[in-house]
Coordinates of C-alpha atoms in Angstrom, one line a residue:
X157 CA -17.3 40.4 -62.1
X158 CA -16.5 39.1 -58.6
X159 CA -17.8 41.0 -55.6
X160 CA -16.0 40.8 -52.4
X161 CA -18.2 41.9 -49.4
X162 CA -16.3 40.2 -46.2
X163 CA -13.1 41.1 -44.5
X164 CA -11.3 38.2 -43.2
X165 CA -9.6 38.6 -39.6
X166 CA -7.8 35.3 -39.4
X167 CA -6.6 33.2 -42.5
X168 CA -6.2 29.4 -42.3
X169 CA -2.8 27.6 -43.7
X170 CA -4.7 26.6 -47.1
X171 CA -6.0 30.2 -47.3
X172 CA -2.3 31.6 -46.9
X173 CA -0.8 29.5 -49.3
X174 CA -3.7 30.5 -52.0
X175 CA -2.8 34.3 -51.6
X176 CA 0.8 33.4 -51.7
X177 CA -0.2 31.7 -55.3
X178 CA -2.6 34.7 -56.5
X179 CA 0.4 37.1 -55.6
X180 CA 2.7 35.2 -57.8
X181 CA 0.1 36.0 -60.4
X182 CA -0.5 39.4 -59.7
X183 CA -4.2 38.6 -58.5
X184 CA -4.3 41.4 -55.8
X185 CA -5.2 44.9 -55.3
X186 CA -2.7 47.7 -55.1
X187 CA -4.8 50.8 -53.7
X188 CA -4.0 54.1 -52.4
X189 CA -5.2 55.2 -49.5
X190 CA -8.0 57.4 -51.2
X191 CA -9.7 54.6 -52.7
X192 CA -9.3 52.6 -49.4
X193 CA -11.4 54.8 -47.4
X194 CA -14.4 53.9 -49.4
X195 CA -16.5 51.1 -48.6
X196 CA -17.9 50.3 -52.2
X197 CA -15.8 51.0 -55.3
X198 CA -15.0 48.9 -58.6
X199 CA -11.0 48.3 -58.8
X200 CA -8.5 46.3 -61.2
X201 CA -6.2 43.8 -59.8
X202 CA -2.5 44.2 -60.8
X203 CA -3.3 41.7 -63.3
X204 CA -6.0 43.6 -65.0
X205 CA -9.1 41.9 -63.8
X206 CA -12.0 43.8 -62.7
X207 CA -13.5 43.1 -59.2
X208 CA -16.1 44.7 -57.0
X209 CA -15.6 45.5 -53.2
X210 CA -19.2 46.0 -51.3
X211 CA -18.2 46.1 -47.5
X212 CA -20.1 47.1 -44.6
X213 CA -19.1 50.8 -43.6
X214 CA -16.4 49.4 -41.1
X215 CA -13.4 51.7 -41.3
X216 CA -10.8 52.1 -43.7
X217 CA -9.1 49.0 -45.5
X218 CA -5.7 48.4 -44.5
X219 CA -2.7 47.0 -46.6
X220 CA -2.4 43.4 -46.2
X221 CA -6.5 43.0 -45.5
X222 CA -8.0 40.1 -47.1
X223 CA -11.4 40.0 -48.5
X224 CA -13.7 36.9 -49.5
X225 CA -16.6 36.6 -51.3
X226 CA -19.7 34.3 -51.4
X227 CA -17.6 31.5 -53.6
X228 CA -14.9 31.4 -50.9
X229 CA -12.3 33.3 -53.6
X230 CA -10.0 35.6 -51.7
X231 CA -8.4 39.0 -52.4
X232 CA -5.6 40.7 -51.1
X233 CA -5.7 44.3 -50.4
X234 CA -1.7 46.0 -50.5
X235 CA -1.2 49.8 -49.6
X236 CA 0.2 51.3 -52.7
X237 CA 2.9 53.8 -52.6
X238 CA 1.9 57.3 -53.0
X239 CA 3.5 60.9 -53.2
X240 CA 3.4 62.1 -49.5
X241 CA 5.3 64.5 -47.6
X242 CA 7.8 63.4 -44.8
X243 CA 8.6 65.2 -41.6
X244 CA 11.2 65.0 -39.2
X245 CA 13.0 67.2 -36.4
X246 CA 16.0 67.7 -34.8
X247 CA 14.6 67.0 -31.7
X248 CA 11.6 64.7 -30.4
X249 CA 10.1 67.9 -29.0
X250 CA 9.8 69.5 -32.2
X251 CA 8.5 66.8 -34.0
X252 CA 5.4 66.0 -31.7
X253 CA 4.8 70.2 -31.8
X254 CA 4.5 69.7 -35.4
X255 CA 2.3 66.3 -34.7
X256 CA 0.1 68.9 -32.7
X257 CA -0.7 71.3 -35.0
X258 CA -1.2 68.6 -38.0
X259 CA -3.6 67.1 -35.7
X260 CA -5.4 70.0 -34.9
X261 CA -6.4 70.2 -38.4
X262 CA -7.8 67.0 -38.6
X263 CA -5.0 66.0 -41.2
X264 CA -4.5 62.2 -41.2
X265 CA -1.0 61.2 -39.9
X266 CA 1.4 58.1 -40.5
X267 CA 3.7 57.7 -37.7
X268 CA 6.9 55.9 -38.4
X269 CA 9.8 54.8 -35.8
X270 CA 12.4 53.4 -38.0
X271 CA 16.2 52.7 -37.1
X272 CA 19.3 54.1 -39.1
X273 CA 22.8 53.5 -37.7
X274 CA 21.6 52.0 -34.3
X275 CA 20.0 55.4 -33.8
X276 CA 16.0 55.8 -33.4
X277 CA 14.4 58.0 -35.7
X278 CA 10.7 59.4 -35.7
X279 CA 9.0 60.8 -38.8
X280 CA 5.7 61.9 -39.6
X281 CA 3.7 61.5 -43.2
X282 CA 0.8 63.0 -44.7
X283 CA -0.7 63.9 -48.1
X284 CA 1.0 66.5 -49.9
X285 CA -0.2 70.1 -48.9
X286 CA 1.8 73.0 -49.6
X287 CA 0.4 75.1 -47.1
X288 CA 0.6 72.6 -44.2
X289 CA 4.5 71.9 -45.4
X290 CA 5.2 75.6 -45.4
X291 CA 3.7 75.9 -41.9
X292 CA 5.8 72.9 -40.6
X293 CA 9.0 74.6 -42.1
X294 CA 8.4 77.6 -40.3
X295 CA 8.1 75.9 -37.1
X296 CA 11.7 74.2 -38.0
X297 CA 10.8 71.2 -39.1
X298 CA 12.2 69.2 -42.2
X299 CA 10.4 68.8 -44.9
X300 CA 11.0 66.0 -47.6
X301 CA 8.8 64.7 -50.8
X302 CA 8.7 60.7 -51.0
X303 CA 6.8 58.0 -52.0
X304 CA 5.5 55.3 -49.5
X305 CA 2.4 52.9 -48.5
X306 CA 0.3 55.5 -46.6
X307 CA -1.3 53.9 -43.7
X308 CA -2.7 56.9 -41.3
X309 CA -3.6 56.5 -37.8
X310 CA -7.6 56.2 -37.1
X311 CA -9.2 57.1 -34.2
X312 CA -8.4 55.8 -30.9
X313 CA -12.2 54.8 -30.4
X314 CA -12.2 52.2 -33.4
X315 CA -11.2 49.1 -31.9
X316 CA -8.7 47.0 -34.0
X317 CA -8.4 50.2 -36.6
X318 CA -5.6 52.1 -34.4
X319 CA -2.4 50.6 -35.7
X320 CA -0.1 52.1 -37.9
X321 CA 1.7 50.0 -40.7
X322 CA 4.3 52.6 -41.0
X323 CA 6.4 52.5 -44.1
X324 CA 8.7 50.1 -43.4
X325 CA 6.1 47.3 -44.0
X326 CA 7.2 46.0 -47.3
X327 CA 4.9 43.0 -47.2
X328 CA 7.4 40.7 -48.1
X329 CA 7.0 41.2 -51.5
X330 CA 9.3 44.2 -52.6
X331 CA 6.2 45.7 -54.4
X332 CA 7.0 49.2 -53.7
X333 CA 9.3 49.7 -56.6
X334 CA 7.9 47.9 -59.3
X335 CA 4.5 49.9 -58.4
X336 CA 5.7 53.1 -57.3
X337 CA 3.2 55.3 -59.1
X338 CA 3.8 58.8 -57.7
X339 CA 0.5 60.1 -57.4
X340 CA 0.4 63.6 -56.1
X341 CA -2.6 64.5 -54.4
X342 CA -2.3 68.1 -53.6
X343 CA -5.4 68.8 -50.9
X344 CA -6.1 72.3 -50.6
X345 CA -6.3 73.5 -46.8
X346 CA -9.6 72.8 -46.0
X347 CA -8.8 71.5 -42.6
X348 CA -11.3 68.4 -43.7
X349 CA -9.3 66.2 -45.6
X350 CA -12.2 64.0 -47.0
X351 CA -13.1 62.8 -43.1
X352 CA -16.7 62.9 -44.4
X353 CA -16.4 60.0 -46.7
X354 CA -19.7 59.3 -47.9
X355 CA -18.6 56.1 -49.2
X356 CA -20.7 56.3 -52.3
X357 CA -23.8 54.1 -52.8
X358 CA -22.7 53.3 -56.1
X359 CA -19.4 51.6 -57.1
X360 CA -16.4 54.2 -57.5
X361 CA -14.9 53.6 -60.6
X362 CA -11.3 53.3 -59.4
X363 CA -8.3 51.4 -60.8
X364 CA -5.1 50.4 -59.8
X365 CA -3.7 52.1 -62.9
X366 CA -3.7 55.4 -61.1

């Protein structure tokens, strides 16, 4: 089994071409947020090949991260669409208020700024939690179930890890429909939402097949 243990920060033209070929052959990883939080795990490529990930504990894997192994083989990670809750509001102040209450509970949040019919729109996304959804509805926010690649904000003090992709990133591959496994992560209202992440000292048996 191939083991990928290093992230690439820059890619050569040759490596970019190689990744494009691998994508056409389904030789890439489609991983949900929970899996991408681990530094060591076993995964299955879209084409069905088992690979191992063994990285330093340097933050969450993000969609479009590229890994390399000792044989200079590459593996691209793409964020898998998953069941999440979308939060919108009639005015930006109310949405900001909702973000405050979610952040106060240490809930991983993805922020999105999109444009529809020429008007700016803002939205929050978090992993499904009916208690949090009810709280937001009580505050007057709009709640909607959806499925998108979940890329929440990371700590502001983690250099290079603080950007949010938002759901508008399609990775230029239009894979979101063909691999839209609507997984329901009904987290209990424990306020932790798995922030402790031990990263496991053994490979986590996760697969792309859900």
